[in-house]
Amino acid sequence: WLFDSSDTELPGGFEPDELSENSPAKMVQAFPQDLVLVGRACVLIRGISSRLEAPWSLSRQWAAYAQAAIDRREKAGTVVVETEGARPTLAEVGKRFGFALATLRDWVLGIVVQTVFAILPTRLKEHIMK
């Protein structure tokens, strides 16, 4: 919902409008500081894309990077699989938090590299790709 501008209906009677009384944002008690600027940028881009009637979704933009990061973590054996009904230990929670941060780092790095590469002059891009 926050990172996706699709017209998908939200469950539980929530509305996608951030300013609505039925917004899921009203239920959020804490939000990771690392994602605040990403969230703000998404809201701005969603507004622009809505005004230009050009559908855009951060979720779709990041999907390939997210899957690649998850695949790398699975190969490295750093993905924690929760068993049904079991309460995670503090060590498992720490491992998950580390995984989440590493995944976020990989996403951001992928987007930064893609963005920087997109603005490079063509001749420099060709030189880099050799």
Coordinates of N, CA, C and O in Angstrom, one line a residue:
W1 N 0.8 -1.2 0.0 CA 0.0 0.0 0.0 C 0.9 1.3 0.0 O 0.7 2.1 -0.8
L2 N 1.8 1.4 0.9 CA 2.6 2.6 1.0 C 3.6 2.7 -0.2 O 3.8 3.8 -0.7
F3 N 4.1 1.6 -0.6 CA 5.1 1.6 -1.6 C 4.6 1.1 -3.0 O 5.3 0.8 -3.9
D4 N 3.3 1.1 -3.1 CA 2.6 0.6 -4.3 C 1.4 1.4 -4.6 O 0.6 1.7 -3.7
S5 N 1.3 1.9 -5.8 CA 0.1 2.8 -6.2 C -1.0 2.0 -6.9 O -1.8 2.7 -7.5
S6 N -1.0 0.7 -6.8 CA -2.0 0.0 -7.5 C -3.4 0.2 -6.9 O -3.4 0.7 -5.7
D7 N -4.4 0.0 -7.6 CA -5.8 0.3 -7.1 C -6.3 -0.9 -6.3 O -7.6 -1.1 -6.3
T8 N -5.5 -1.7 -5.8 CA -5.9 -2.9 -5.0 C -6.7 -2.5 -3.8 O -6.3 -1.6 -3.1
E9 N -7.8 -3.1 -3.5 CA -8.6 -2.8 -2.4 C -7.9 -3.4 -1.1 O -7.4 -4.5 -1.1
L10 N -7.8 -2.6 -0.1 CA -7.2 -3.0 1.1 C -8.1 -3.8 2.0 O -9.3 -3.5 2.1
P11 N -7.6 -4.8 2.7 CA -8.5 -5.6 3.6 C -8.8 -4.8 4.9 O -8.2 -3.8 5.2
G12 N -9.8 -5.3 5.6 CA -10.2 -4.7 6.9 C -10.9 -3.4 6.8 O -10.9 -2.7 7.8
G13 N -11.4 -3.0 5.7 CA -12.0 -1.7 5.5 C -11.1 -0.5 5.5 O -11.6 0.6 5.6
F14 N -9.8 -0.8 5.3 CA -8.9 0.3 5.2 C -9.0 1.0 3.8 O -9.4 0.4 2.9
E15 N -8.6 2.3 3.8 CA -8.6 3.0 2.6 C -7.2 3.4 2.2 O -6.4 3.7 3.1
P16 N -6.8 3.5 1.0 CA -5.4 3.8 0.6 C -5.0 5.2 0.8 O -3.8 5.6 0.8
D17 N -6.0 6.1 1.0 CA -5.7 7.5 1.2 C -5.0 7.7 2.6 O -5.6 7.4 3.6
E18 N -3.8 8.3 2.6 CA -3.0 8.4 3.8 C -3.7 9.4 4.8 O -3.5 9.3 6.0
L19 N -4.5 10.3 4.3 CA -5.2 11.3 5.2 C -6.6 10.9 5.6 O -7.2 11.5 6.4
S20 N -7.0 9.7 5.2 CA -8.4 9.2 5.5 C -8.4 8.7 7.0 O -7.4 8.3 7.5
E21 N -9.5 8.8 7.6 CA -9.7 8.3 9.0 C -9.5 6.7 9.0 O -9.2 6.2 10.0
N22 N -9.8 6.1 7.8 CA -9.6 4.6 7.7 C -8.3 4.2 7.1 O -8.2 3.2 6.5
S23 N -7.3 5.1 7.2 CA -6.0 4.8 6.6 C -5.2 3.8 7.5 O -5.2 3.9 8.7
P24 N -4.5 2.8 6.9 CA -3.7 1.9 7.7 C -2.6 2.7 8.4 O -2.1 2.2 9.5
A25 N -2.2 3.8 8.0 CA -1.2 4.6 8.6 C -1.6 5.0 10.0 O -0.7 5.2 10.9
K26 N -2.8 5.1 10.3 CA -3.3 5.4 11.7 C -3.0 4.3 12.7 O -2.9 4.6 13.9
M27 N -2.8 3.1 12.2 CA -2.5 2.0 13.0 C -1.0 1.8 13.3 O -0.6 1.0 14.2
V28 N -0.2 2.5 12.5 CA 1.3 2.3 12.7 C 1.7 3.0 13.9 O 1.5 4.1 14.2
Q29 N 2.4 2.2 14.8 CA 3.0 2.8 16.0 C 4.4 3.2 15.9 O 4.9 4.1 16.6
A30 N 5.1 2.5 15.0 CA 6.6 2.8 14.8 C 6.9 2.5 13.4 O 6.3 1.6 12.7
F31 N 7.8 3.3 12.8 CA 8.2 3.1 11.4 C 9.7 3.2 11.4 O 10.3 4.1 11.9
P32 N 10.4 2.3 10.7 CA 11.9 2.3 10.7 C 12.4 3.6 10.0 O 12.0 4.0 8.9
Q33 N 13.3 4.3 10.7 CA 13.8 5.6 10.2 C 14.5 5.5 8.9 O 14.4 6.4 8.1
D34 N 15.0 4.3 8.6 CA 15.7 4.1 7.3 C 14.7 4.1 6.1 O 15.1 4.4 5.0
L35 N 13.5 3.9 6.4 CA 12.5 3.9 5.3 C 11.7 5.2 5.2 O 10.8 5.3 4.3
V36 N 11.9 6.1 6.1 CA 11.1 7.4 6.1 C 11.3 8.1 4.8 O 10.3 8.5 4.1
L37 N 12.5 8.3 4.4 CA 12.8 9.1 3.1 C 12.3 8.3 1.9 O 11.8 8.9 1.0
V38 N 12.4 6.9 2.0 CA 11.9 6.1 0.9 C 10.4 6.3 0.8 O 9.8 6.5 -0.3
G39 N 9.7 6.3 1.9 CA 8.3 6.4 2.0 C 7.9 7.8 1.4 O 6.9 7.9 0.6
R40 N 8.6 8.8 1.8 CA 8.3 10.2 1.4 C 8.5 10.3 -0.1 O 7.7 10.9 -0.9
A41 N 9.6 9.8 -0.6 CA 9.9 9.8 -2.1 C 8.8 9.0 -2.8 O 8.3 9.5 -3.9
C42 N 8.3 7.9 -2.3 CA 7.3 7.1 -2.9 C 6.0 7.9 -3.0 O 5.3 7.9 -4.1
V43 N 5.6 8.6 -2.0 CA 4.4 9.4 -2.0 C 4.5 10.5 -3.0 O 3.5 10.7 -3.8
L44 N 5.6 11.1 -3.1 CA 5.8 12.2 -4.1 C 5.7 11.6 -5.5 O 5.0 12.2 -6.4
I45 N 6.4 10.5 -5.8 CA 6.4 9.9 -7.1 C 5.0 9.4 -7.4 O 4.5 9.5 -8.6
R46 N 4.3 8.8 -6.4 CA 2.9 8.4 -6.7 C 2.0 9.6 -7.0 O 1.1 9.5 -7.9
G47 N 2.2 10.7 -6.4 CA 1.4 11.9 -6.7 C 1.7 12.4 -8.1 O 0.7 12.7 -8.9
I48 N 2.9 12.4 -8.5 CA 3.3 12.8 -9.9 C 2.7 11.8 -10.9 O 2.1 12.2 -11.9
S49 N 2.9 10.5 -10.6 CA 2.4 9.5 -11.6 C 0.9 9.5 -11.7 O 0.3 9.4 -12.8
S50 N 0.2 9.8 -10.6 CA -1.2 9.9 -10.6 C -1.7 11.1 -11.4 O -2.6 11.0 -12.2
R51 N -1.0 12.2 -11.2 CA -1.3 13.5 -12.0 C -1.1 13.3 -13.5 O -1.8 13.8 -14.3
L52 N 0.0 12.6 -13.8 CA 0.3 12.3 -15.2 C -0.4 11.1 -15.8 O -0.3 10.8 -16.9
E53 N -1.3 10.5 -14.9 CA -2.0 9.3 -15.3 C -1.0 8.2 -15.9 O -1.3 7.6 -16.9
A54 N 0.1 8.1 -15.2 CA 1.1 7.1 -15.6 C 1.3 6.1 -14.4 O 1.9 6.5 -13.4
P55 N 0.7 4.9 -14.5 CA 0.8 4.0 -13.4 C 2.3 3.7 -13.0 O 3.1 3.5 -13.9
W56 N 2.6 3.7 -11.7 CA 3.9 3.4 -11.2 C 3.9 2.7 -9.9 O 3.0 3.0 -9.0
S57 N 4.7 1.7 -9.7 CA 4.7 1.0 -8.4 C 6.2 0.7 -8.0 O 6.9 0.1 -8.7
L58 N 6.5 1.2 -6.8 CA 7.9 0.9 -6.3 C 8.0 -0.6 -6.1 O 9.1 -1.1 -6.3
S59 N 7.0 -1.2 -5.6 CA 7.0 -2.7 -5.4 C 7.5 -3.4 -6.7 O 8.3 -4.3 -6.6
R60 N 6.9 -3.0 -7.8 CA 7.3 -3.7 -9.1 C 8.7 -3.3 -9.5 O 9.4 -4.1 -10.0
Q61 N 9.1 -2.0 -9.2 CA 10.4 -1.6 -9.6 C 11.5 -2.3 -8.8 O 12.6 -2.6 -9.3
W62 N 11.2 -2.6 -7.5 CA 12.2 -3.3 -6.6 C 12.1 -4.8 -6.7 O 12.9 -5.5 -6.1
A63 N 11.1 -5.4 -7.3 CA 10.8 -6.8 -7.2 C 12.1 -7.6 -7.6 O 12.4 -8.6 -6.9
A64 N 12.7 -7.3 -8.7 CA 13.9 -8.1 -9.1 C 15.0 -8.0 -8.1 O 15.7 -9.0 -7.8
Y65 N 15.2 -6.8 -7.6 CA 16.3 -6.6 -6.6 C 16.0 -7.3 -5.3 O 16.9 -7.9 -4.7
A66 N 14.7 -7.3 -4.9 CA 14.3 -8.0 -3.7 C 14.5 -9.5 -3.8 O 15.0 -10.1 -2.9
Q67 N 14.1 -10.0 -5.0 CA 14.2 -11.5 -5.2 C 15.7 -11.9 -5.2 O 16.1 -12.9 -4.7
A68 N 16.5 -11.1 -5.9 CA 17.9 -11.4 -6.0 C 18.6 -11.4 -4.6 O 19.4 -12.2 -4.2
A69 N 18.2 -10.4 -3.7 CA 18.7 -10.3 -2.4 C 18.3 -11.5 -1.6 O 19.1 -12.1 -0.8
I70 N 17.0 -11.9 -1.7 CA 16.5 -13.1 -1.0 C 17.2 -14.4 -1.4 O 17.6 -15.2 -0.6
D71 N 17.4 -14.5 -2.7 CA 18.1 -15.6 -3.3 C 19.5 -15.7 -2.7 O 20.0 -16.8 -2.4
R72 N 20.2 -14.6 -2.7 CA 21.6 -14.6 -2.1 C 21.6 -15.0 -0.7 O 22.5 -15.7 -0.2
R73 N 20.7 -14.5 0.1 CA 20.6 -14.9 1.5 C 20.3 -16.4 1.7 O 20.8 -17.0 2.6
E74 N 19.4 -16.9 0.9 CA 19.1 -18.3 1.0 C 20.3 -19.2 0.6 O 20.5 -20.1 1.3
K75 N 21.0 -18.8 -0.4 CA 22.3 -19.5 -0.7 C 23.3 -19.4 0.4 O 24.0 -20.4 0.6
A76 N 23.3 -18.3 1.1 CA 24.3 -18.1 2.1 C 23.8 -18.8 3.4 O 24.6 -18.9 4.4
G77 N 22.6 -19.2 3.5 CA 22.0 -19.8 4.6 C 21.6 -18.9 5.8 O 21.6 -19.3 6.9
T78 N 21.4 -17.6 5.4 CA 21.1 -16.6 6.4 C 19.6 -16.4 6.6 O 19.2 -15.5 7.3
V79 N 18.7 -17.1 5.9 CA 17.3 -16.9 6.0 C 16.8 -17.8 7.1 O 17.1 -19.0 7.1
V80 N 16.0 -17.2 8.0 CA 15.5 -18.0 9.1 C 14.1 -18.4 8.7 O 13.3 -17.6 8.3
V81 N 13.8 -19.7 8.9 CA 12.5 -20.2 8.6 C 11.8 -20.5 9.9 O 12.3 -21.2 10.8
E82 N 10.6 -19.9 10.1 CA 9.9 -20.0 11.4 C 9.0 -21.3 11.4 O 8.3 -21.5 10.4
T83 N 9.1 -22.0 12.5 CA 8.2 -23.2 12.6 C 6.9 -22.7 13.1 O 6.8 -21.8 13.9
E84 N 5.8 -23.4 12.8 CA 4.5 -23.0 13.1 C 4.3 -23.0 14.6 O 4.6 -24.0 15.3
G85 N 3.8 -21.9 15.2 CA 3.5 -21.8 16.6 C 4.7 -21.6 17.5 O 4.5 -21.3 18.7
A86 N 5.9 -21.7 17.0 CA 7.1 -21.5 17.9 C 7.4 -20.1 18.0 O 7.3 -19.3 17.0
R87 N 7.8 -19.7 19.2 CA 8.2 -18.3 19.4 C 9.6 -18.1 19.2 O 10.4 -18.9 19.7
P88 N 10.1 -17.2 18.3 CA 11.5 -17.0 18.0 C 12.3 -16.6 19.2 O 11.9 -15.9 20.0
T89 N 13.5 -17.1 19.2 CA 14.5 -16.7 20.3 C 15.0 -15.3 19.9 O 14.9 -14.8 18.8
L90 N 15.7 -14.7 20.9 CA 16.3 -13.4 20.7 C 17.3 -13.5 19.6 O 17.5 -12.6 18.7
A91 N 18.1 -14.6 19.5 CA 19.1 -14.7 18.5 C 18.5 -14.8 17.1 O 19.0 -14.2 16.2
E92 N 17.3 -15.5 17.0 CA 16.6 -15.6 15.7 C 16.1 -14.2 15.3 O 16.1 -13.9 14.1
V93 N 15.6 -13.5 16.3 CA 15.0 -12.1 16.0 C 16.2 -11.2 15.5 O 16.1 -10.5 14.5
G94 N 17.3 -11.3 16.1 CA 18.5 -10.6 15.7 C 19.0 -11.0 14.3 O 19.3 -10.1 13.5
K95 N 18.9 -12.3 14.0 CA 19.3 -12.7 12.7 C 18.3 -12.2 11.6 O 18.7 -11.8 10.5
R96 N 17.0 -12.2 11.9 CA 16.0 -11.7 11.0 C 16.2 -10.2 10.8 O 16.1 -9.7 9.7
F97 N 16.5 -9.5 11.9 CA 16.7 -8.0 11.7 C 17.9 -7.8 10.8 O 17.9 -6.9 10.0
G98 N 19.0 -8.5 11.1 CA 20.2 -8.4 10.2 C 19.9 -8.7 8.8 O 20.3 -8.0 7.8
F99 N 19.0 -9.7 8.5 CA 18.6 -10.1 7.2 C 17.8 -8.9 6.5 O 18.1 -8.6 5.4
A100 N 16.9 -8.4 7.3 CA 16.1 -7.3 6.8 C 17.0 -6.1 6.4 O 16.8 -5.5 5.4
L101 N 17.9 -5.7 7.3 CA 18.8 -4.6 7.0 C 19.7 -4.9 5.8 O 19.9 -4.0 4.9
A102 N 20.2 -6.1 5.7 CA 21.0 -6.5 4.5 C 20.2 -6.5 3.2 O 20.7 -6.0 2.2
T103 N 19.0 -6.9 3.3 CA 18.1 -6.9 2.1 C 17.8 -5.4 1.7 O 17.9 -5.1 0.5
L104 N 17.5 -4.6 2.7 CA 17.3 -3.2 2.4 C 18.5 -2.5 1.8 O 18.4 -1.8 0.8
R105 N 19.7 -2.9 2.3 CA 20.9 -2.3 1.8 C 21.1 -2.8 0.3 O 21.4 -2.0 -0.6
D106 N 20.8 -4.0 0.0 CA 20.9 -4.5 -1.4 C 20.0 -3.8 -2.3 O 20.3 -3.5 -3.4
W107 N 18.7 -3.6 -1.8 CA 17.7 -2.9 -2.6 C 18.2 -1.5 -3.0 O 18.2 -1.0 -4.1
V108 N 18.6 -0.8 -1.9 CA 19.0 0.6 -2.1 C 20.2 0.7 -3.0 O 20.3 1.5 -3.9
L109 N 21.2 -0.2 -2.8 CA 22.4 -0.2 -3.6 C 22.0 -0.5 -5.1 O 22.5 0.2 -6.0
G110 N 21.1 -1.4 -5.3 CA 20.7 -1.7 -6.7 C 20.0 -0.5 -7.3 O 20.3 -0.2 -8.5
I111 N 19.2 0.2 -6.6 CA 18.5 1.3 -7.2 C 19.5 2.5 -7.4 O 19.4 3.2 -8.4
V112 N 20.4 2.7 -6.5 CA 21.4 3.7 -6.7 C 22.3 3.5 -7.9 O 22.5 4.3 -8.7
V113 N 22.7 2.2 -8.0 CA 23.6 1.9 -9.2 C 22.8 2.1 -10.5 O 23.3 2.6 -11.4
Q114 N 21.5 1.6 -10.5 CA 20.7 1.8 -11.7 C 20.5 3.2 -12.0 O 20.5 3.6 -13.2
T115 N 20.2 4.0 -11.0 CA 19.9 5.5 -11.2 C 21.2 6.2 -11.7 O 21.1 7.0 -12.7
V116 N 22.3 5.9 -11.1 CA 23.5 6.6 -11.5 C 23.9 6.1 -12.9 O 24.3 7.0 -13.7
F117 N 23.8 4.8 -13.2 CA 24.1 4.3 -14.5 C 23.2 5.0 -15.6 O 23.6 5.3 -16.7
A118 N 21.9 5.2 -15.2 CA 21.0 5.8 -16.2 C 21.4 7.2 -16.6 O 21.1 7.7 -17.7
I119 N 22.0 8.0 -15.7 CA 22.3 9.4 -16.0 C 23.7 9.5 -16.6 O 24.1 10.7 -17.0
L120 N 24.5 8.5 -16.7 CA 25.8 8.5 -17.3 C 25.8 8.8 -18.8 O 24.8 8.3 -19.4
P121 N 26.7 9.5 -19.3 CA 26.8 9.7 -20.8 C 26.9 8.3 -21.5 O 27.5 7.4 -20.9
T122 N 26.4 8.2 -22.7 CA 26.4 6.9 -23.4 C 27.8 6.4 -23.6 O 28.0 5.2 -23.4
R123 N 28.7 7.2 -23.9 CA 30.1 6.8 -24.2 C 30.7 6.1 -22.9 O 31.4 5.1 -23.0
L124 N 30.4 6.7 -21.8 CA 30.9 6.2 -20.5 C 30.2 4.9 -20.2 O 30.9 3.9 -19.7
K125 N 28.9 4.8 -20.5 CA 28.2 3.5 -20.3 C 28.8 2.4 -21.1 O 29.1 1.3 -20.6
E126 N 29.1 2.7 -22.4 CA 29.7 1.7 -23.3 C 31.1 1.3 -22.8 O 31.4 0.1 -22.8
H127 N 31.9 2.2 -22.3 CA 33.2 1.9 -21.7 C 33.1 1.0 -20.5 O 33.8 0.0 -20.3
I128 N 32.1 1.3 -19.6 CA 31.9 0.5 -18.4 C 31.5 -1.0 -18.8 O 31.9 -1.9 -18.2
M129 N 30.6 -1.1 -19.8 CA 30.1 -2.4 -20.2 C 31.1 -3.3 -20.9 O 30.8 -4.4 -21.0
K130 N 32.2 -2.7 -21.3 CA 33.2 -3.6 -22.0 C 33.8 -4.5 -21.1 O 34.1 -4.6 -20.1

